[in-house]
Amino acid sequence: MITISVCMIVKNEERVLERCLDSLRGLMDELIIVDTGSADRTKEIAARYTDKIYDFAWVGDFSAARNFAFSKASCEYIYSADADEVIGEKNRESFLRLKETLLPEIEIVQMYYGNQLSHGTIYNFDRELRPKLFKRLRSFVWTETIHETVRLTPVVFDSEIEITHLPEKNHADRDLAAFRKLTEGDKTLSERLFGIYARELFISGKESDFAAAEEFFTRAADGDLSMDQMKEALCVVVKAARLRGDYLKMYRYAMKDIASEGVSEVCYELGEYYLGAGLYDEAAMWFYNAVHEAGSILNIRCSGDLALNGLAKSYEKLGLAQQAREYRVKAIAWKADAGD
């Protein structure tokens, strides 16, 4: 049976920490708690479960805090947990079986992360696989019978274990403020963070967030990007310009997207513009394109209930009551299927 260190970074988690740690009883051999500045009873609660509690001065970097926590682990594998997670009884049993049977060559175990749409900031799906269990010390192995090379990619196992995410609040304000700081001046983001920033804006951003992000994404859209990044940037610029009332800029950047197979987010923004301008035929066309002719890359609702309701509003304005009712029903059904 493998041994597991659970590593957590926490701050002011007194309301949820006990629930999380109780669900991990019997699964962990070591518990590492790294506190980044709690002012409540978090460390008092943690002390009921472990004496390995460390303080870490917050430097605005989650990776630095997690790396510090991982550095304190001593077991064969490390399980990375957040305080607002819970493992239900059925999944606890599956986790214990995994602990008893995991093959030594496995270096990363992925588990399903569920209930993501509640208080979600960057999620378009309620359930997805995430790496959660990591081999602490990795062995390098030569492969290939000739022209041998060291295997660099980890051996990953996709388990059926599901962790339930039960957040008490949305962290969008915190995250978007961090992104604003990261993109000040001429700073850039990694391709991964670039996409997360754009997605978080479209799912949780307010008008002021788009205003703050517009310059960064405009500069990016005018630069040399991959096609995926370019489309993400264009989505943000188009929406930011529409919200600000700069329709010439909105249209100019929207056409850059439409010229290379438009995405639902841009089609939806054009639908919103034409709906607000009282041009209901054009609005209906762009909302229809958002649903049927394009695909979403940042917020799946732009090809779902948002665009379907946009169609319903357009048809209502055009006096087409039956079509409007049909699309209202479709929007409700879409949200139900999406688990919202």
Short mmCIF file of C-alpha atoms in Angstrom, two decimals:
data_model
loop_
_atom_site.label_atom_id
_atom_site.label_comp_id
_atom_site.label_asym_id
_atom_site.label_seq_id
_atom_site.Cartn_x
_atom_site.Cartn_y
_atom_site.Cartn_z
CA MET A 1 0.00 0.00 0.00
CA ILE A 2 1.33 3.44 -0.87
CA THR A 3 1.70 6.21 1.71
CA ILE A 4 0.18 9.63 1.12
CA SER A 5 0.99 13.11 2.38
CA VAL A 6 -1.93 15.51 2.13
CA CYS A 7 -0.66 19.03 1.48
CA MET A 8 -2.89 22.06 1.90
CA ILE A 9 -2.49 25.80 1.85
CA VAL A 10 -5.14 27.57 3.92
CA LYS A 11 -6.27 30.99 5.06
CA ASN A 12 -9.36 31.71 7.18
CA GLU A 13 -10.97 28.33 6.49
CA GLU A 14 -12.56 27.69 9.92
CA ARG A 15 -16.01 27.12 8.36
CA VAL A 16 -14.98 24.31 6.01
CA LEU A 17 -11.63 22.86 7.09
CA GLU A 18 -13.01 20.28 9.53
CA ARG A 19 -15.44 18.97 6.92
CA CYS A 20 -12.61 18.50 4.45
CA LEU A 21 -10.22 16.83 6.88
CA ASP A 22 -12.89 14.47 8.21
CA SER A 23 -13.48 13.25 4.65
CA LEU A 24 -9.75 12.48 4.35
CA ARG A 25 -9.50 10.44 7.58
CA GLY A 26 -8.05 6.99 6.94
CA LEU A 27 -6.73 8.01 3.51
CA MET A 28 -3.75 10.12 4.57
CA ASP A 29 -0.59 9.07 6.37
CA GLU A 30 0.68 12.61 6.85
CA LEU A 31 -1.04 15.99 6.86
CA ILE A 32 0.85 19.16 5.99
CA ILE A 33 -1.00 22.43 6.64
CA VAL A 34 0.55 25.67 5.37
CA ASP A 35 -1.20 28.76 6.69
CA THR A 36 -0.79 32.00 4.74
CA GLY A 37 -2.13 34.39 7.37
CA SER A 38 -5.34 33.18 9.00
CA ALA A 39 -7.03 35.50 11.47
CA ASP A 40 -9.66 32.97 12.58
CA ARG A 41 -9.60 29.50 14.17
CA THR A 42 -8.11 27.73 11.14
CA LYS A 43 -4.84 26.72 12.80
CA GLU A 44 -6.63 25.68 15.98
CA ILE A 45 -8.84 23.31 13.97
CA ALA A 46 -5.88 22.02 11.95
CA ALA A 47 -4.03 21.21 15.19
CA ARG A 48 -6.68 18.59 16.01
CA TYR A 49 -5.49 16.61 12.98
CA THR A 50 -1.74 17.28 12.70
CA ASP A 51 1.23 18.91 14.38
CA LYS A 52 2.78 19.70 10.99
CA ILE A 53 1.46 23.24 10.64
CA TYR A 54 3.67 25.84 9.00
CA ASP A 55 3.35 29.57 8.48
CA PHE A 56 4.12 31.00 5.05
CA ALA A 57 4.22 34.73 4.44
CA TRP A 58 1.89 35.42 1.52
CA VAL A 59 3.77 36.75 -1.53
CA GLY A 60 0.84 36.81 -3.95
CA ASP A 61 1.88 33.50 -5.51
CA PHE A 62 -0.18 30.34 -5.02
CA SER A 63 2.52 28.19 -6.66
CA ALA A 64 5.13 29.40 -4.18
CA ALA A 65 2.85 28.43 -1.28
CA ARG A 66 2.07 25.01 -2.75
CA ASN A 67 5.75 24.35 -3.50
CA PHE A 68 6.55 25.15 0.13
CA ALA A 69 3.85 22.72 1.29
CA PHE A 70 5.13 19.98 -1.04
CA SER A 71 8.67 20.50 0.28
CA LYS A 72 7.49 19.43 3.75
CA ALA A 73 6.00 16.12 2.59
CA SER A 74 7.77 12.84 3.31
CA CYS A 75 5.43 10.09 1.99
CA GLU A 76 5.60 8.32 -1.37
CA TYR A 77 2.74 10.32 -2.86
CA ILE A 78 1.36 13.81 -2.29
CA TYR A 79 -2.34 14.59 -2.45
CA SER A 80 -3.08 18.27 -3.07
CA ALA A 81 -6.31 19.32 -1.35
CA ASP A 82 -8.24 22.56 -0.88
CA ALA A 83 -10.29 23.25 2.24
CA ASP A 84 -13.57 23.55 0.31
CA GLU A 85 -13.31 20.01 -1.09
CA VAL A 86 -15.09 16.92 0.20
CA ILE A 87 -14.69 13.25 -0.69
CA GLY A 88 -17.96 11.38 -0.22
CA GLU A 89 -18.15 7.88 1.27
CA LYS A 90 -18.39 6.05 -2.07
CA ASN A 91 -15.36 7.91 -3.39
CA ARG A 92 -13.50 7.39 -0.10
CA GLU A 93 -13.85 3.66 -0.68
CA SER A 94 -12.55 4.05 -4.23
CA PHE A 95 -9.65 6.15 -2.97
CA LEU A 96 -8.73 3.50 -0.39
CA ARG A 97 -8.77 0.79 -3.10
CA LEU A 98 -6.55 3.00 -5.24
CA LYS A 99 -4.16 3.40 -2.32
CA GLU A 100 -3.97 -0.37 -1.92
CA THR A 101 -3.51 -1.21 -5.61
CA LEU A 102 -1.73 1.71 -7.29
CA LEU A 103 1.07 0.49 -9.55
CA PRO A 104 4.51 1.90 -8.69
CA GLU A 105 5.08 3.26 -12.21
CA ILE A 106 2.12 5.64 -11.91
CA GLU A 107 3.41 9.17 -11.26
CA ILE A 108 0.19 11.23 -11.43
CA VAL A 109 -3.38 10.20 -10.65
CA GLN A 110 -6.17 12.31 -12.03
CA MET A 111 -9.53 12.50 -10.27
CA TYR A 112 -12.82 14.05 -11.26
CA TYR A 113 -13.48 17.49 -9.84
CA GLY A 114 -17.23 17.93 -9.47
CA ASN A 115 -19.75 20.67 -8.70
CA GLN A 116 -17.63 23.27 -10.47
CA LEU A 117 -20.48 25.42 -11.78
CA SER A 118 -21.55 26.52 -8.32
CA HIS A 119 -19.66 29.76 -7.71
CA GLY A 120 -17.60 28.92 -10.78
CA THR A 121 -15.23 31.58 -12.11
CA ILE A 122 -13.51 29.83 -15.00
CA TYR A 123 -15.57 26.67 -15.49
CA ASN A 124 -17.76 25.67 -18.42
CA PHE A 125 -18.28 22.11 -17.24
CA ASP A 126 -19.51 20.74 -13.93
CA ARG A 127 -17.08 17.80 -13.88
CA GLU A 128 -13.55 17.38 -15.25
CA LEU A 129 -10.43 15.34 -14.63
CA ARG A 130 -7.69 17.06 -12.68
CA PRO A 131 -4.26 15.90 -11.46
CA LYS A 132 -4.61 15.43 -7.70
CA LEU A 133 -2.15 12.73 -6.53
CA PHE A 134 1.56 13.08 -7.32
CA LYS A 135 4.52 10.79 -6.82
CA ARG A 136 6.89 12.73 -4.57
CA LEU A 137 10.15 11.45 -6.03
CA ARG A 138 10.24 10.75 -9.72
CA SER A 139 12.48 8.08 -11.28
CA PHE A 140 13.98 8.78 -14.70
CA VAL A 141 13.79 5.83 -17.05
CA TRP A 142 15.46 5.21 -20.39
CA THR A 143 13.18 4.08 -23.22
CA GLU A 144 13.50 2.81 -26.83
CA THR A 145 15.70 -0.11 -27.89
CA ILE A 146 17.82 2.16 -30.10
CA HIS A 147 18.25 5.93 -30.13
CA GLU A 148 17.39 5.63 -26.48
CA THR A 149 16.07 8.61 -24.58
CA VAL A 150 14.90 9.44 -21.09
CA ARG A 151 11.12 9.39 -20.73
CA LEU A 152 10.12 12.94 -19.82
CA THR A 153 6.34 12.71 -19.85
CA PRO A 154 4.83 11.42 -16.59
CA VAL A 155 2.83 8.21 -16.36
CA VAL A 156 -0.73 9.38 -15.68
CA PHE A 157 -3.68 7.30 -14.48
CA ASP A 158 -7.24 8.62 -14.88
CA SER A 159 -9.23 7.32 -11.92
CA GLU A 160 -13.00 7.35 -11.39
CA ILE A 161 -12.70 9.04 -7.99
CA GLU A 162 -14.70 12.25 -7.74
CA ILE A 163 -14.00 15.11 -5.35
CA THR A 164 -16.90 17.46 -4.63
CA HIS A 165 -16.10 21.15 -4.70
CA LEU A 166 -18.22 23.05 -2.16
CA PRO A 167 -17.08 26.69 -2.22
CA GLU A 168 -18.73 29.20 0.08
CA LYS A 169 -18.08 32.16 -2.20
CA ASN A 170 -16.95 33.19 -5.67
CA HIS A 171 -13.27 34.18 -5.89
CA ALA A 172 -13.61 36.14 -9.13
CA ASP A 173 -12.89 39.54 -7.59
CA ARG A 174 -9.68 38.24 -6.01
CA ASP A 175 -8.56 36.47 -9.19
CA LEU A 176 -9.34 39.34 -11.56
CA ALA A 177 -7.53 41.79 -9.28
CA ALA A 178 -4.49 39.50 -9.39
CA PHE A 179 -4.66 39.37 -13.19
CA ARG A 180 -4.82 43.17 -13.38
CA LYS A 181 -1.64 43.35 -11.34
CA LEU A 182 0.06 40.66 -13.43
CA THR A 183 -0.65 42.52 -16.68
CA GLU A 184 0.39 46.02 -15.63
CA GLY A 185 2.65 47.86 -18.06
CA ASP A 186 4.09 45.64 -20.79
CA LYS A 187 3.91 42.39 -18.85
CA THR A 188 2.77 39.21 -20.58
CA LEU A 189 1.10 36.02 -19.41
CA SER A 190 1.76 32.38 -20.16
CA GLU A 191 -0.56 30.89 -22.75
CA ARG A 192 -2.39 29.01 -20.00
CA LEU A 193 -2.96 32.08 -17.79
CA PHE A 194 -3.85 34.18 -20.84
CA GLY A 195 -6.74 31.80 -21.59
CA ILE A 196 -7.82 31.59 -17.94
CA TYR A 197 -7.92 35.40 -17.66
CA ALA A 198 -10.09 35.69 -20.77
CA ARG A 199 -12.38 32.87 -19.62
CA GLU A 200 -12.76 34.29 -16.12
CA LEU A 201 -13.70 37.67 -17.58
CA PHE A 202 -16.40 36.13 -19.77
CA ILE A 203 -17.84 33.96 -17.02
CA SER A 204 -17.57 36.25 -14.00
CA GLY A 205 -16.25 39.65 -15.07
CA LYS A 206 -18.11 42.91 -14.52
CA GLU A 207 -18.05 45.87 -16.90
CA SER A 208 -15.26 47.46 -14.86
CA ASP A 209 -13.19 44.27 -15.18
CA PHE A 210 -13.46 44.39 -18.97
CA ALA A 211 -12.52 48.06 -18.96
CA ALA A 212 -9.41 47.27 -16.92
CA ALA A 213 -8.45 44.37 -19.20
CA GLU A 214 -9.12 46.03 -22.57
CA GLU A 215 -5.70 47.60 -23.08
CA PHE A 216 -3.83 44.36 -22.31
CA PHE A 217 -5.95 42.25 -24.67
CA THR A 218 -5.95 44.91 -27.40
CA ARG A 219 -2.16 44.99 -27.31
CA ALA A 220 -2.15 41.18 -27.46
CA ALA A 221 -4.64 41.08 -30.38
CA ASP A 222 -2.43 43.48 -32.33
CA GLY A 223 0.62 41.29 -31.74
CA ASP A 224 1.87 37.90 -32.85
CA LEU A 225 -0.29 35.22 -31.20
CA SER A 226 -1.33 31.67 -31.86
CA MET A 227 -4.76 31.35 -33.45
CA ASP A 228 -6.30 30.20 -30.16
CA GLN A 229 -4.86 33.10 -28.19
CA MET A 230 -5.83 35.56 -30.91
CA LYS A 231 -9.45 34.48 -30.74
CA GLU A 232 -9.45 34.70 -26.94
CA ALA A 233 -8.05 38.23 -27.14
CA LEU A 234 -10.55 39.28 -29.80
CA CYS A 235 -13.47 38.05 -27.67
CA VAL A 236 -12.39 40.27 -24.78
CA VAL A 237 -11.67 43.31 -26.95
CA VAL A 238 -15.00 43.04 -28.77
CA LYS A 239 -16.99 42.82 -25.54
CA ALA A 240 -14.99 45.53 -23.78
CA ALA A 241 -15.47 47.90 -26.74
CA ARG A 242 -19.21 47.18 -26.92
CA LEU A 243 -19.68 47.79 -23.21
CA ARG A 244 -17.77 51.05 -23.53
CA GLY A 245 -19.82 52.15 -26.56
CA ASP A 246 -16.88 52.16 -28.98
CA TYR A 247 -18.75 50.39 -31.76
CA LEU A 248 -16.18 51.13 -34.47
CA LYS A 249 -13.50 49.30 -32.47
CA MET A 250 -15.98 46.54 -31.61
CA TYR A 251 -16.82 45.97 -35.26
CA ARG A 252 -13.21 46.19 -36.45
CA TYR A 253 -11.98 43.50 -34.06
CA ALA A 254 -15.12 41.38 -34.53
CA MET A 255 -14.44 41.20 -38.26
CA LYS A 256 -10.91 39.94 -37.55
CA ASP A 257 -12.55 36.99 -35.79
CA ILE A 258 -15.37 36.45 -38.30
CA ALA A 259 -12.83 36.36 -41.15
CA SER A 260 -11.34 33.18 -39.68
CA GLU A 261 -14.41 31.19 -38.59
CA GLY A 262 -16.07 33.24 -35.89
CA VAL A 263 -16.62 32.05 -32.34
CA SER A 264 -19.90 32.17 -30.42
CA GLU A 265 -18.69 34.85 -28.00
CA VAL A 266 -18.11 37.35 -30.80
CA CYS A 267 -21.37 36.43 -32.57
CA TYR A 268 -23.21 36.89 -29.28
CA GLU A 269 -21.66 40.32 -28.70
CA LEU A 270 -22.73 41.41 -32.18
CA GLY A 271 -26.23 40.13 -31.42
CA GLU A 272 -26.28 42.19 -28.22
CA TYR A 273 -25.13 45.28 -30.12
CA TYR A 274 -27.79 44.98 -32.82
CA LEU A 275 -30.48 44.18 -30.24
CA GLY A 276 -29.62 47.35 -28.34
CA ALA A 277 -29.58 49.33 -31.59
CA GLY A 278 -33.10 48.18 -32.44
CA LEU A 279 -31.95 46.21 -35.51
CA TYR A 280 -33.77 43.03 -34.59
CA ASP A 281 -33.32 41.06 -37.84
CA GLU A 282 -29.54 41.52 -37.61
CA ALA A 283 -29.61 40.67 -33.90
CA ALA A 284 -31.49 37.43 -34.57
CA MET A 285 -28.99 36.49 -37.29
CA TRP A 286 -25.99 36.90 -34.99
CA PHE A 287 -27.63 35.14 -32.05
CA TYR A 288 -28.54 32.29 -34.44
CA ASN A 289 -24.90 32.12 -35.57
CA ALA A 290 -23.79 31.99 -31.94
CA VAL A 291 -26.02 28.95 -31.33
CA HIS A 292 -25.81 27.07 -34.61
CA GLU A 293 -22.86 28.18 -36.72
CA ALA A 294 -20.01 28.80 -34.28
CA GLY A 295 -18.58 27.31 -31.10
CA SER A 296 -17.70 28.72 -27.69
CA ILE A 297 -14.13 29.03 -26.51
CA LEU A 298 -14.54 31.01 -23.25
CA ASN A 299 -18.12 30.82 -21.98
CA ILE A 300 -20.26 27.97 -23.26
CA ARG A 301 -23.39 29.96 -22.38
CA CYS A 302 -22.68 32.26 -25.33
CA SER A 303 -23.65 29.34 -27.58
CA GLY A 304 -26.34 28.20 -25.15
CA ASP A 305 -28.94 29.90 -23.00
CA LEU A 306 -27.59 33.45 -23.40
CA ALA A 307 -27.80 33.33 -27.19
CA LEU A 308 -31.10 31.40 -27.12
CA ASN A 309 -32.64 34.08 -24.91
CA GLY A 310 -31.19 36.69 -27.26
CA LEU A 311 -33.03 35.01 -30.12
CA ALA A 312 -36.22 34.99 -28.08
CA LYS A 313 -35.90 38.72 -27.35
CA SER A 314 -35.23 39.47 -31.02
CA TYR A 315 -38.28 37.52 -32.17
CA GLU A 316 -40.43 39.20 -29.54
CA LYS A 317 -39.39 42.59 -30.90
CA LEU A 318 -40.16 41.38 -34.41
CA GLY A 319 -43.65 40.31 -33.33
CA LEU A 320 -42.93 36.61 -33.82
CA ALA A 321 -44.41 35.34 -30.56
CA GLN A 322 -44.34 31.62 -31.37
CA GLN A 323 -40.64 31.61 -32.32
CA ALA A 324 -39.89 33.65 -29.20
CA ARG A 325 -41.65 31.08 -26.98
CA GLU A 326 -39.83 28.21 -28.67
CA TYR A 327 -36.44 29.75 -27.96
CA ARG A 328 -37.37 30.60 -24.37
CA VAL A 329 -38.19 26.92 -23.86
CA LYS A 330 -34.90 25.91 -25.51
CA ALA A 331 -32.97 28.26 -23.24
CA ILE A 332 -34.59 26.78 -20.13
CA ALA A 333 -33.89 23.25 -21.33
CA TRP A 334 -30.27 24.12 -22.13
CA LYS A 335 -29.69 25.43 -18.59
CA ALA A 336 -31.30 22.33 -17.10
CA ASP A 337 -29.06 20.05 -19.20
CA ALA A 338 -26.01 22.07 -18.21
CA GLY A 339 -26.80 21.47 -14.54
CA ASP A 340 -27.26 25.14 -13.72
#
